[in-house]
Structure formats: C-alpha cells, structure tokens
Coordinates of C-alpha atoms in Angstrom, one line a residue:
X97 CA 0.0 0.0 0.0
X98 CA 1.2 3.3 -0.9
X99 CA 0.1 5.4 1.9
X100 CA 1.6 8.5 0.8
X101 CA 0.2 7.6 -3.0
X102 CA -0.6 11.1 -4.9
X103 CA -4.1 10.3 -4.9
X104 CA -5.5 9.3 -8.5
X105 CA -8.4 7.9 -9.0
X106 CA -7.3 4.4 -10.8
X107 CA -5.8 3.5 -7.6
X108 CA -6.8 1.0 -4.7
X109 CA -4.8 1.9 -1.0
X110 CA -5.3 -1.7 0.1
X111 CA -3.6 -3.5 -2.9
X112 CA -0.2 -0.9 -2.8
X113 CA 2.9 -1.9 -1.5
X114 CA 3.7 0.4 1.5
X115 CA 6.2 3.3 1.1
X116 CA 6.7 6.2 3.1
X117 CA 7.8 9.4 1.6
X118 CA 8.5 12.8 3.4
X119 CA 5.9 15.8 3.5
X120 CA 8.1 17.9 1.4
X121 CA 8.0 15.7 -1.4
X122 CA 4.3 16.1 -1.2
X123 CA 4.6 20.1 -0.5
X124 CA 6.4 20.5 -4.3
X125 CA 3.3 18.2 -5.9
X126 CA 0.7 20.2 -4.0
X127 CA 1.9 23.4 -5.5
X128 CA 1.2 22.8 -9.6
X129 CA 0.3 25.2 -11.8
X130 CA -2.9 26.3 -10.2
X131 CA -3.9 29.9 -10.2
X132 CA -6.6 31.2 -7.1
X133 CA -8.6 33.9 -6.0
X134 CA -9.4 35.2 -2.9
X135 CA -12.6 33.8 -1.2
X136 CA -15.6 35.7 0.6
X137 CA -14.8 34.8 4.9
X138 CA -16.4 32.1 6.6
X139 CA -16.4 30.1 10.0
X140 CA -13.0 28.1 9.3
X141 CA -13.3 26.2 12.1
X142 CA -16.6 25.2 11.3
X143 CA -16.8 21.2 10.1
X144 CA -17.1 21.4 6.0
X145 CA -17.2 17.3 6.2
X146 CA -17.2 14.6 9.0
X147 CA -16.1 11.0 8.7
X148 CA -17.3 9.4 12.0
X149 CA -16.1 11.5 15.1
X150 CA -13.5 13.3 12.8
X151 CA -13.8 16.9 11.8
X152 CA -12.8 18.5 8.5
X153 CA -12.8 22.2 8.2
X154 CA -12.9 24.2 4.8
X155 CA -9.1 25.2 4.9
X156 CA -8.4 21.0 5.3
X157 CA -10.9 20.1 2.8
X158 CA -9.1 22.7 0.4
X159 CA -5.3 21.3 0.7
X160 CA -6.8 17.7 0.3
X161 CA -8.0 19.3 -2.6
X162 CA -5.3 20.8 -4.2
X163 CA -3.5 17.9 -3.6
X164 CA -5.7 15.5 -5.3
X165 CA -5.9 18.0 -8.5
X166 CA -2.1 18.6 -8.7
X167 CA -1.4 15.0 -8.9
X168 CA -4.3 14.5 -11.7
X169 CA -3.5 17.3 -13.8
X170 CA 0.2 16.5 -13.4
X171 CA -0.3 13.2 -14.6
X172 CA -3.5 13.5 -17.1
X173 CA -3.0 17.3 -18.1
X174 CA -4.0 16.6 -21.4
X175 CA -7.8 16.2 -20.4
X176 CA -7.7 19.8 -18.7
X177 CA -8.3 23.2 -20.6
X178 CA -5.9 25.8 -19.9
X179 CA -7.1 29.1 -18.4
X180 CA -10.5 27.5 -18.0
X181 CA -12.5 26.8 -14.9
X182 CA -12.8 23.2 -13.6
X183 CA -16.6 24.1 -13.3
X184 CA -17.2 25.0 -17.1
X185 CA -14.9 21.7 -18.1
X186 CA -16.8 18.2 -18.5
X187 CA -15.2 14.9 -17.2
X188 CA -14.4 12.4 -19.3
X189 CA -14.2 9.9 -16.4
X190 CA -17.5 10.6 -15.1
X191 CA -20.9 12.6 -15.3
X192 CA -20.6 16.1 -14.8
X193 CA -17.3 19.0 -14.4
X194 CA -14.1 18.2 -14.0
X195 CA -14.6 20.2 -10.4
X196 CA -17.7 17.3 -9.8
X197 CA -14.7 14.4 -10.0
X198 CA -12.1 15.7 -8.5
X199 CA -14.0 16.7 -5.3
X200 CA -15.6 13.4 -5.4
X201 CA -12.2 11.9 -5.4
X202 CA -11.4 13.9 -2.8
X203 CA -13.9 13.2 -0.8
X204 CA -13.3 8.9 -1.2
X205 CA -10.0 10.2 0.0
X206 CA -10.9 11.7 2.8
X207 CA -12.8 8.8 3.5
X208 CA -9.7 6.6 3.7
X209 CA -7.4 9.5 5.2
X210 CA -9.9 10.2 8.4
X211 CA -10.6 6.4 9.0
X212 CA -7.3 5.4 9.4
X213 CA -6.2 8.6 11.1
X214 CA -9.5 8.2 14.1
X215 CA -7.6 4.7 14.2
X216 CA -4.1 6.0 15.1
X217 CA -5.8 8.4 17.5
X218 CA -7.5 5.3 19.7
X219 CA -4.5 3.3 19.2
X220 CA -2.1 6.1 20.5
X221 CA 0.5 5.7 17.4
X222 CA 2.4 9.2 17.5
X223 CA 4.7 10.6 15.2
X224 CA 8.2 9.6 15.0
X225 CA 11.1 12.1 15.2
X226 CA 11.9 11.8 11.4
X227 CA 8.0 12.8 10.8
X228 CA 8.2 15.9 13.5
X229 CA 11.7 16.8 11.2
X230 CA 9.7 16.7 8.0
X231 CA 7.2 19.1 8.8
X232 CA 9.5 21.3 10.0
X233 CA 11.7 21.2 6.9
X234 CA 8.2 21.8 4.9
X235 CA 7.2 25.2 6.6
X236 CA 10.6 25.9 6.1
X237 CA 10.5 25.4 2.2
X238 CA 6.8 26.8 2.5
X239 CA 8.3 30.1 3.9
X240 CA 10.8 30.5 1.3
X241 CA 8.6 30.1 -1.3
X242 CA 6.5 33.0 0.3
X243 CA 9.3 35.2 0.5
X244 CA 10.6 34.4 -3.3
X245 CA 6.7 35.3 -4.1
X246 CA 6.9 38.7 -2.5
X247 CA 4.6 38.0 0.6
X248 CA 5.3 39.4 4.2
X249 CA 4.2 36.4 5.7
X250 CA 3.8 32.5 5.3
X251 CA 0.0 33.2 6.2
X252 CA -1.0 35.4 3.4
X253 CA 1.1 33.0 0.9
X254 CA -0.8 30.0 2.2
X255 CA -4.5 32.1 1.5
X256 CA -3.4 33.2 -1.6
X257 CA -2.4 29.6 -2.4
X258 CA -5.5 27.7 -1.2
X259 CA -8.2 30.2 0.0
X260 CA -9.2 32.9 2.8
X261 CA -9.2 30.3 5.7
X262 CA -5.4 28.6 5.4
X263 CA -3.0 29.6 7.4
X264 CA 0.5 28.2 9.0
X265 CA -1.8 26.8 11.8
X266 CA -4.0 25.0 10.0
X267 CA -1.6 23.8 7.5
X268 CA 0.3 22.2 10.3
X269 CA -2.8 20.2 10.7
X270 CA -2.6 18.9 7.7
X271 CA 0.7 17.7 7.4
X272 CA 0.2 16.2 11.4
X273 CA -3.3 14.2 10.0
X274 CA -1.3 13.3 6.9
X275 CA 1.7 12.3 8.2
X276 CA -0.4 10.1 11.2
X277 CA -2.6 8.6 8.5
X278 CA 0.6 7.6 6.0
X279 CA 3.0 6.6 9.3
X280 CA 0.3 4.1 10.9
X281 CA -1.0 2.4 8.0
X282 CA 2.2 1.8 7.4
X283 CA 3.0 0.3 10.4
X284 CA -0.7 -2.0 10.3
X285 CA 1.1 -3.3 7.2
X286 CA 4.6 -4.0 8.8
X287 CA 2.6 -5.6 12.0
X288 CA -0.3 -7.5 9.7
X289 CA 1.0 -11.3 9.6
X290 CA -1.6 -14.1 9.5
X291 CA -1.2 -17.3 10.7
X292 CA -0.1 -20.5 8.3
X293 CA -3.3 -21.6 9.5
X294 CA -5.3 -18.6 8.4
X295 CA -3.5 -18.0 5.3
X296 CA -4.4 -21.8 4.0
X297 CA -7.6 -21.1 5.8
X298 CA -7.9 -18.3 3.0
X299 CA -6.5 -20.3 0.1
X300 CA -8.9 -23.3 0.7
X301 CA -11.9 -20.4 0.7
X302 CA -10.9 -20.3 -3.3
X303 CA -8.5 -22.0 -4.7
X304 CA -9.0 -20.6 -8.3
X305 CA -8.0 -17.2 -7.2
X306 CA -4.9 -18.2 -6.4
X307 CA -4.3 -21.1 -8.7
X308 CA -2.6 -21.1 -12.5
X309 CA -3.5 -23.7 -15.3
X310 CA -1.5 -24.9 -18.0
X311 CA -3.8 -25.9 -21.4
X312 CA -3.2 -26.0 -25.3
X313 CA -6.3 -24.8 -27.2
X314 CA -7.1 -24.0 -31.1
X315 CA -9.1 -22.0 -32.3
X316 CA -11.4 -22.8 -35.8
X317 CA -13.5 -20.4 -37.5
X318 CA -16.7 -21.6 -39.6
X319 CA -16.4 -20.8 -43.0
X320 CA -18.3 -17.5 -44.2
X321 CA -20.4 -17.2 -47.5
X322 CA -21.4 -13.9 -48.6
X323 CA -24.7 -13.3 -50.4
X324 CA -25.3 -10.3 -52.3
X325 CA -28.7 -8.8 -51.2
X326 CA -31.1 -6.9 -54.2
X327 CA -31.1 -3.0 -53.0
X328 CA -34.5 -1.4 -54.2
X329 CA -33.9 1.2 -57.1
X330 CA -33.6 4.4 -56.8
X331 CA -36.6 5.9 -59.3
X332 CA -36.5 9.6 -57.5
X333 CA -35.6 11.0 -61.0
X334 CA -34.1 14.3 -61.0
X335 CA -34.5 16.7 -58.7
X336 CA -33.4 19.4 -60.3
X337 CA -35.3 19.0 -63.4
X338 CA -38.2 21.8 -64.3
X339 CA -40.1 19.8 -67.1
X340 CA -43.2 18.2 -65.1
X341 CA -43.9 16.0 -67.9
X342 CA -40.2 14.3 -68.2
X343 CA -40.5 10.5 -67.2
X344 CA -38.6 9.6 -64.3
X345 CA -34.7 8.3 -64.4
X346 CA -34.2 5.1 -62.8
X347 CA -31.2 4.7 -61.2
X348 CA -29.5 1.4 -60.0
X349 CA -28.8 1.4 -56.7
X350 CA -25.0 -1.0 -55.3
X351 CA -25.7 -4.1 -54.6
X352 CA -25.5 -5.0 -50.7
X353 CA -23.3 -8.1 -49.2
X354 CA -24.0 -9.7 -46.4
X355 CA -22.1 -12.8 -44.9
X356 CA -23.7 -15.4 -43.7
X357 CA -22.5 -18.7 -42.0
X358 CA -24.4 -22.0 -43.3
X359 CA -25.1 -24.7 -40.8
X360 CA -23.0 -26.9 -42.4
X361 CA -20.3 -24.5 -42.2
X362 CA -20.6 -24.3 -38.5
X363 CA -20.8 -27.8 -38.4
X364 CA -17.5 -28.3 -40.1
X365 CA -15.8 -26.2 -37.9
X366 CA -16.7 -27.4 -34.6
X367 CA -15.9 -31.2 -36.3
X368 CA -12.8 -29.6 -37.0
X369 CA -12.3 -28.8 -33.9
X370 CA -13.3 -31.9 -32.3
X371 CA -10.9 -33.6 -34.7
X372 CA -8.0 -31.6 -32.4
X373 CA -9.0 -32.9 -29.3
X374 CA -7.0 -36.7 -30.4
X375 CA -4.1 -34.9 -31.2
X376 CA -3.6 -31.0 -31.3
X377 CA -1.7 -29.3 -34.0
X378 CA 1.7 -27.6 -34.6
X379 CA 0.3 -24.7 -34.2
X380 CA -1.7 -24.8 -31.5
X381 CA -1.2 -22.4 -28.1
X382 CA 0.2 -23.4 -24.7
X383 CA -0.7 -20.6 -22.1
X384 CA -0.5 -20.6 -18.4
X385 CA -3.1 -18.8 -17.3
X386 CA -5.0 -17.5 -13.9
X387 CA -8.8 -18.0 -14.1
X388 CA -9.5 -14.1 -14.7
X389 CA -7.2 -14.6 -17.8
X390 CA -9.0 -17.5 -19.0
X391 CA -12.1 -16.1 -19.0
X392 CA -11.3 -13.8 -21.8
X393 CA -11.4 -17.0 -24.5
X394 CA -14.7 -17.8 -22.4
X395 CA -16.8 -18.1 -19.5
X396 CA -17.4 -22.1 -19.4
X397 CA -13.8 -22.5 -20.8
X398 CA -12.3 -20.7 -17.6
X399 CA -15.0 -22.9 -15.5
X400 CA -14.3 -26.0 -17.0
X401 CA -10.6 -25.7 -16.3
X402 CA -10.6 -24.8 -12.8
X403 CA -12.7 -27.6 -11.5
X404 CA -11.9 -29.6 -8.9
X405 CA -10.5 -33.1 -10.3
X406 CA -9.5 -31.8 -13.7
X407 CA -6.9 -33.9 -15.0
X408 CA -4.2 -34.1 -17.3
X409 CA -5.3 -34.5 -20.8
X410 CA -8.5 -33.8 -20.2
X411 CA -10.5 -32.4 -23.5
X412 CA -13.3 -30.2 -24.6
X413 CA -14.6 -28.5 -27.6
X414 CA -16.7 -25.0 -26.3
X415 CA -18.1 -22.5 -29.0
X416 CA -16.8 -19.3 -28.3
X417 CA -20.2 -17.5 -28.6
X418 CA -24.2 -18.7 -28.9
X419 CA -23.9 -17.8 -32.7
X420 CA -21.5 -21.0 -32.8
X421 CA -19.5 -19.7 -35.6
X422 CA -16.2 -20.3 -34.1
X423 CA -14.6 -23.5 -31.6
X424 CA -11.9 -23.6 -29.3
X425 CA -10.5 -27.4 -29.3
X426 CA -9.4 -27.5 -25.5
X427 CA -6.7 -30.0 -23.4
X428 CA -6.0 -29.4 -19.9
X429 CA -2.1 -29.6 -19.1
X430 CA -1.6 -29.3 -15.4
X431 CA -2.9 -27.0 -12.1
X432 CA -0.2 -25.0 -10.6
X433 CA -0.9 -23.8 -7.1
X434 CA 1.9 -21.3 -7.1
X435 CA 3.4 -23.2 -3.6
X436 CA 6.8 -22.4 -4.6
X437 CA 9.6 -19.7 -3.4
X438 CA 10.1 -16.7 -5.8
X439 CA 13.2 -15.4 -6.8
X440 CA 15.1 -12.3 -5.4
X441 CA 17.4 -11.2 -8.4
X442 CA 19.1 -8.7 -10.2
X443 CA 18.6 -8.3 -13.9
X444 CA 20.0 -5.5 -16.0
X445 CA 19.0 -5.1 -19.4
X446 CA 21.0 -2.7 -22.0
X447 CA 18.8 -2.3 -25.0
X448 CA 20.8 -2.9 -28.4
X449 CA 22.1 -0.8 -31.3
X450 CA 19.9 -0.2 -33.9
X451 CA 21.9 -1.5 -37.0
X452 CA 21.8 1.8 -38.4
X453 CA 22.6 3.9 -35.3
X454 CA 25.1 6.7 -34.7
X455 CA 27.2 7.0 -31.9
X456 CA 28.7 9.9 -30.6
X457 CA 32.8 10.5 -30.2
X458 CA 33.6 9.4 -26.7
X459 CA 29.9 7.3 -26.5
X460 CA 30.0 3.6 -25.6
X461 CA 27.8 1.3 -28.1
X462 CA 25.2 -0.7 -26.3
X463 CA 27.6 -3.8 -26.8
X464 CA 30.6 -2.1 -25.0
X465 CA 28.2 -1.3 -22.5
X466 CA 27.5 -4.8 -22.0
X467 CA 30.8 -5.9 -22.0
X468 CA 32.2 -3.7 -19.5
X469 CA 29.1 -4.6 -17.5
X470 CA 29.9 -8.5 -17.9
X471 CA 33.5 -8.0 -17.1
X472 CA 32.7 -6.0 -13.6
X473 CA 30.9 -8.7 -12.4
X474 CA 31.5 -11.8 -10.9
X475 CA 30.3 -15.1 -9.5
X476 CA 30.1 -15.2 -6.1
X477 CA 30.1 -11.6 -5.8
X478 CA 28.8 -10.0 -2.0
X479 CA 26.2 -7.8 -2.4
X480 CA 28.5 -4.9 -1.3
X481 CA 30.9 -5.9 -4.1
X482 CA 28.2 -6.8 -7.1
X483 CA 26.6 -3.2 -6.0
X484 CA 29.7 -1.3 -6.3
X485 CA 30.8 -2.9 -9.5
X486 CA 27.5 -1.8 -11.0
X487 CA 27.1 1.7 -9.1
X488 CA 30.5 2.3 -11.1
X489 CA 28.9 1.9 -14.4
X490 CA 25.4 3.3 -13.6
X491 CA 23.6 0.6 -13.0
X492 CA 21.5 -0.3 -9.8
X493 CA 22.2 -3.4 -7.8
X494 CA 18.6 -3.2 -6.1
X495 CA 17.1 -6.9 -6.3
X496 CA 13.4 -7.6 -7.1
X497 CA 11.4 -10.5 -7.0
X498 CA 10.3 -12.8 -10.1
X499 CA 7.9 -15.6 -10.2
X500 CA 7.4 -18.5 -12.4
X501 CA 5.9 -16.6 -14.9
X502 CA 9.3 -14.6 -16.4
X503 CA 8.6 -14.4 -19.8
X504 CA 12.4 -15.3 -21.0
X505 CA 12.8 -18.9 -20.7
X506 CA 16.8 -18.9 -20.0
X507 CA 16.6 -16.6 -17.1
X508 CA 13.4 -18.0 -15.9
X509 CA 15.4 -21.3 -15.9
X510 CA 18.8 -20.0 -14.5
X511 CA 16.9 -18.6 -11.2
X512 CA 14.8 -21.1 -10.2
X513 CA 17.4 -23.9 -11.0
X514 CA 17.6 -25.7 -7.5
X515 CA 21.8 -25.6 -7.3
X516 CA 21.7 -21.9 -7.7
X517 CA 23.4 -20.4 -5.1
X518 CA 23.6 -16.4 -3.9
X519 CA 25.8 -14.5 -5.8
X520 CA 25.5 -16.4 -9.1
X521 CA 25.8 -14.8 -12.6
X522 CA 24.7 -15.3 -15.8
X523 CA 24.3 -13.3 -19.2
X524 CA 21.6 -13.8 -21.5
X525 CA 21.2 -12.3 -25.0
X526 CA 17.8 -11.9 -26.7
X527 CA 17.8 -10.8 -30.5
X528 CA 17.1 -6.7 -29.3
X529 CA 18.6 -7.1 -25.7
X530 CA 21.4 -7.9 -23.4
X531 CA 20.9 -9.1 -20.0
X532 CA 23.4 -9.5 -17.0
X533 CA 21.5 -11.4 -14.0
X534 CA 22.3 -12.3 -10.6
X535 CA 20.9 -14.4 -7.8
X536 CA 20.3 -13.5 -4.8
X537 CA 18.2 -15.3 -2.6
X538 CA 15.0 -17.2 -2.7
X539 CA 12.0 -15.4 -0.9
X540 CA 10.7 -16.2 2.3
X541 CA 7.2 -16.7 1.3
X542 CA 5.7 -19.1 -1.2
X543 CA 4.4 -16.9 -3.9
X544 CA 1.2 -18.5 -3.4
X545 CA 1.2 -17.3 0.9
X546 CA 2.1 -14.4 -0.3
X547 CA -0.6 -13.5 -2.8
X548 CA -3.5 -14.9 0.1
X549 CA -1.5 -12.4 2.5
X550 CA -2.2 -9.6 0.2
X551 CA -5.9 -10.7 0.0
X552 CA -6.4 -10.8 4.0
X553 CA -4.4 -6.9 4.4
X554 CA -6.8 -6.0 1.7
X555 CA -10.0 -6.8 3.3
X556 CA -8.6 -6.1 6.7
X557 CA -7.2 -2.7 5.6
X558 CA -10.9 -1.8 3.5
X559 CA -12.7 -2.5 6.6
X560 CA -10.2 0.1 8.6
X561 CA -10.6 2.4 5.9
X562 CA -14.4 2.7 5.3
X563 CA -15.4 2.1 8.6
X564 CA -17.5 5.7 8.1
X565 CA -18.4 7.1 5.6
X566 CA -18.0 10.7 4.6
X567 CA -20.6 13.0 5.7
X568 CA -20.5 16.9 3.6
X569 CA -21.7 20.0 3.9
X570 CA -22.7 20.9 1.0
X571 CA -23.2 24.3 2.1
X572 CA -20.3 25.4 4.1
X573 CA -18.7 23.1 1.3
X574 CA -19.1 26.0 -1.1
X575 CA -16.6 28.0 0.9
X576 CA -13.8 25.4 -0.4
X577 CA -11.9 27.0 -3.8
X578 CA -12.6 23.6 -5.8
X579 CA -13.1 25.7 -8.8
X580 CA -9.4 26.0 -9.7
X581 CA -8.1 27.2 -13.2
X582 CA -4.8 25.5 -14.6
X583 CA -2.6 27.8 -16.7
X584 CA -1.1 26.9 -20.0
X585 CA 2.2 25.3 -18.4
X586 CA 2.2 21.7 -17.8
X587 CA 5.3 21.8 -15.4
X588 CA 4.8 22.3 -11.5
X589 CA 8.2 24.3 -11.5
X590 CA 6.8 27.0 -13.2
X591 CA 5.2 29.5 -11.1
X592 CA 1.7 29.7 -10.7
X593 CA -0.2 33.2 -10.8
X594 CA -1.8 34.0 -7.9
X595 CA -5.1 36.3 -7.0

C-alpha cells in the first residue's frame, strides 16, 4: 500500500505496497500550476465534512483538494483546458465537471485518510522524530517560497495559495493528519501477519483465485459465405429537373453483401475442432493462465478448467459464442498452485544498437556497455561488491522479486534452478537485448502465501478504511476554492499566478 500515494483515481490503498515518503516531497506536488482567488470569509473552524467523530474544516478540505488535483492534472493534463475553470470543463471519467470528479475523489480520499487517522488516534500511534523533522523542513521550504513570491508572511502566501481560511496553523494540521494517517497504516502493514493456519484457511476459501493452469487450445472459425442482397432502385428522378412532364430516371442502386455462415459451415468447424481434441496441432497455443485470464477466451472454458479433479489431458470442444460460428478445441495440461519460493534477483538489461545507429565521439555502443558490464561482475560476488561494481557503471544493484511466470525462458530457468546459489551470474542475449543477471536469494514466502496475504491486508485494511463514511456539507462546502483554473504550463516548476 502506498500510503503517501498522490491520490489518483485508478488507484486501490489496500492493494499498494507500503512506502513512506517525506511531506516535502508532497509540499512540491501540491503546489502545480494552479492559479486562485481570494474567497468571501467564513467560519474556518466550522466542520465542512465529518467522517465518523473526525472533523474536517474548509481550509483542510481545500489542501486535500489541491492535492488530489495537482497529482491528476500533473499526470493526465491533457484532459484539462488551460485558463479555463474546472466548473465550465466536462469529465471524461465521469458525469458532470471536472470540479464534480475531483471533489468526489477527494472526498473517497478523505474517507480513507480520516478512517485510518481516528484509528491511530484510539491506538495512541504518535509521530516519529523523522515525521516531527519533515514538517518542519516543509514550513521551512513553504516560507521560502512565500518570500521568493513577494509576501510578508507565510500566512498570506498560504491564503493566496489555497483560500481565505489557510493559514501556518492549519496547515500544520494537515501535514500532522497526513503524516499520522501515512506513518500508521504503514506500520498495520509491517505488523499484519496471518497465521499459516489462516492464510491456508484463506487459500482453501478459493482455490481458483490463487491457482494457475496450463492448457493448449485451437481456435477454428466456420467458413463465411457472402450473399449479395437486391437493394431497391432508386426511381426519384431528377431533382433538379423543371419539365413536369419528363418520365422519371431510374437509377440502380450497389448491390449489398451480407455474410452469412451456413449450418454446415458451422458444423465443419466445430468437427474440425473436435478432430484436435485426439491430437492438437503444430500450431496450437500453450498458455498458463489465472482464471481471470482464461475467461477472456470464455466463461465455461475458464470454469471447466478450474474444477476440482480436472486432470491431465483432459479435453473439450466450447463454441466461443451462442452464434456458434467459431470453436476452441481445449486440453487441460496441469494445475499449478503457485506453492513455490520466488526469486530475489538482479537483472540489468541494456537495450541494443539499432543497426543503423550513430554514436557519438567518446559514447559507448550498447555492446561495449555490455561488455564492460559483464566484465565488472562476478560469480560469487557480496552484495557490497556486485553493487559497487555496477554503481560504477550506472547501474542499480537493487534486487526484485520474479515468479514463475518470467517471460524469457533462459533466465526464468537460471533462477529457479535448484543448485543456484547467492551470488550467481549469468548473461543472457535476446535478438534486441542484453541481459546481466544475478541471484540473490529465494524469498521467504511461497508466492502462493504471499498472494493470500495480500488478500487478507486487503480486506482487513478496507474494513479500517471505510469504517465511516464521509458525511458533507454541502453548504459550508461552497466556501472550499474547488473551482481552480490551470494555466497553459504543464510543469509544476513554473510559477503559478496568484489572486
């Protein structure tokens, strides 16, 4: 779970791995290229949203705002209009203004934020040393920025930035909620750890979720006809023509096509297919694939191989669609419960030389590259050593973890070959890219734990997360400055106009 995530909309807290990052970092994302006007005065300590016991006022509701449509326009600011209101723009993620989507994003993310932060509160988590340091480095940066801006004061730079009500007090507020909220959901996901009884507890619930299968299939389409269709004539005559007494011009209007498929035809295919089922052909597909991919050949296909019992060799023919114009022949290969260790590894690719490609005086080619690279590196290597050898040449040491599924055969091979041992190299060279890959260690999990583990912090997390729901005022709502207009510049280092 990304705790500190920027917000988007496409993503889900409870499925992110966690990551802390420091309020400044947030601080530089918040400040885009927004520009703002000055709002009429209003009770800002007055609740603008609730979320169980948990009290938002306007000037909170408006840097959860900003923040939310920084990240979005920095990432998507080819669906804004520059110079033009949020509230006069439509959404092409949902009904209504761009203003309608981002405050209801806003307010699903206040949702999570105030959950989790009521949470902390009743669990008496507090703020660690580095947090405290981060906020003050923040107001630091913040009153730079209001000095390099021309403003007396880090309060009338914070209005002018987000509306009447903000101010340093407040803003500290912010960072404390966010920095509580981001801290201790990271530290539910350091703590979560189910037992080995509850995680196969989990895995029993539904094995398919977890599950891969192995089958070979072929596809066979029935043969089309197409029959030409008589399209009535076209006896309108001229138009244009001023002689009431001229006869009519016919005119022959195209002929239509329109293809058909013949019983027969449909019969011949799915004999065809049937045909496949005593021995496939050479060019036939072998997948591995989890049920959610399998369902996009078919429903009853992805059902079929996921039941209990299924065996190898196993055979089916399934029509892809009711119109039964085109067969899948079907053989079941094996079940593979994913019970197995991943890999922790190190594999750097250098991309080749186009054949034509220029390089510059004093430039490596990508094959020099590669051969420095294989010549720095060693078997049996420490990881102090293999990451200093690589530092050296640009590279990054930093391991990650693979799975079964590696799409290139000879590395998939080489790291899950049972006498690997840590520190062993190989190289690998595909026809567009050179590869340099070390072992490291096998993972402490079985891939399969460690997917039901992600499932449990999931639901565990959601139910944390939307224990209340978001309660608005709709009316003291409308003293938040939602209706933000982004200027021309796409880059948050450019500075923003401000009212």
């Amino acid at each position: 779970m990304d705790n500190n995530k920027d917000f988007m909309p496409e993503q889900n807290a409870a499925e992110q791995p966690a990551e802390k990052r420091s309020v400044p970092d947030r601080v530089a994302a918040v400040f885009a290229v927004i520009s703002l006007v000055n709002r009429p005065s209003y009770d800002t300590k007055a609740a603008a949203a609730t979320v169980g016991d948990e009290k938002i006022t306007v000037p909170m509701y408006d840097y959860f705002y900003n923040l939310t449509a920084s990240n979005f326009y920095s990432s998507y600011s080819f669906l804004f209009e520059a110079g033009k209101p949020l509230s006069e723009q439509s959404s092409f993620l949902s009904e209504g203004t761009m203003e309608d989507y981002l405050k209801d994003t806003t307010n699903s993310t206040l949702q999570e934020i105030f959950n989790v932060y009521a949470k902390a509160k009743a669990d008496e988590y507090k703020l660690s040393d580095e947090d405290k340091a981060s906020m003050e480095t923040a107001l630091e940066n913040l009153e730079n920025e209001a000095s390099s801006y021309g403003f007396p004061n880090l309060d009338k730079y914070l209005r002018a930035r987000f509306g009447e009500g903000c101010d340093e007090d407040s803003y500290k507020e912010y960072m404390k909620v966010f920095l509580t909220y981001s801290g201790f959901a990271t530290k539910l996901q350091e703590d979560f750890a189910p037992t080995a009884e509850e995680l196969d507890e989990a895995y029993n619930k539904d094995t398919s979720a977890y599950d891969l299968v192995r089958f070979t299939y072929k596809g066979v389409a029935a043969e089309s006809t197409p029959v030409e269709q008589e399209a009535p004539a076209d006896d309108s005559g001229d138009p244009d023509s001023t002689d009431p007494t001229a006869a009519p011009e016919t005119t022959e209007a195209p002929q239509a096509t329109e293809t058909v498929y013949t019983d027969e035809a449909k019969a011949a295919a799915k004999e065809e297919a049937e045909h496949y089922l005593t021995e496939m052909p050479e060019d036939a597909t072998t997948v591995t694939y989890n049920k959610s991919s399998a369902s996009s050949l078919n429903e009853e296909i992805a059902e079929w191989l996921f039941e209990e019992g299924r065996q190898e060799g196993d055979v089916k023919v399934f029509a892809k669609n009711e119109d039964e114009i085109y067969f899948y022949a079907v053989r079941f290969e094996a079940r593979d419960t994913n019970d197995y260790y991943p890999i922790n590894a190190t594999i750097i690719s250098i991309t080749k030389d186009a054949e034509d490609a220029e390089v510059k005086e004093g430039e490596q080619t990508a094959e020099e590259k590669y051969e420095a690279l294989k010549n720095a590196v060693k078997d049996g290597m420490t990881d102090e050593e293999f990451n200093t050898a690589v530092t050296a040449l640009g590279y990054s040491g930093d391991t990650s973890a693979y799975t079964r599924t590696y799409s290139i055969e000879q590395i998939r091979d080489f790291l899950f070959d049972e006498s690997r041992k840590a520190g062993d190299v190989t190289t690998v060279e595909t026809d567009t890219i050179y590869y340099v890959v070390r072992y490291a260690s096998a993972a402490e999990d079985t891939y399969r734990d460690t997917m039901v583990k992600n499932t449990l912090w999931s639901e565990f997390y959601k139910a944390i997360a939307s224990a209340n729901t978001i309660e608005v005022d709709e009316e003291m709502l409308k003293n938040a400055y939602t209706d933000l207009t982004f200027n021309a510049s796409s880059s948050s280092e450019d500075e923003a106009s401000v009212g």
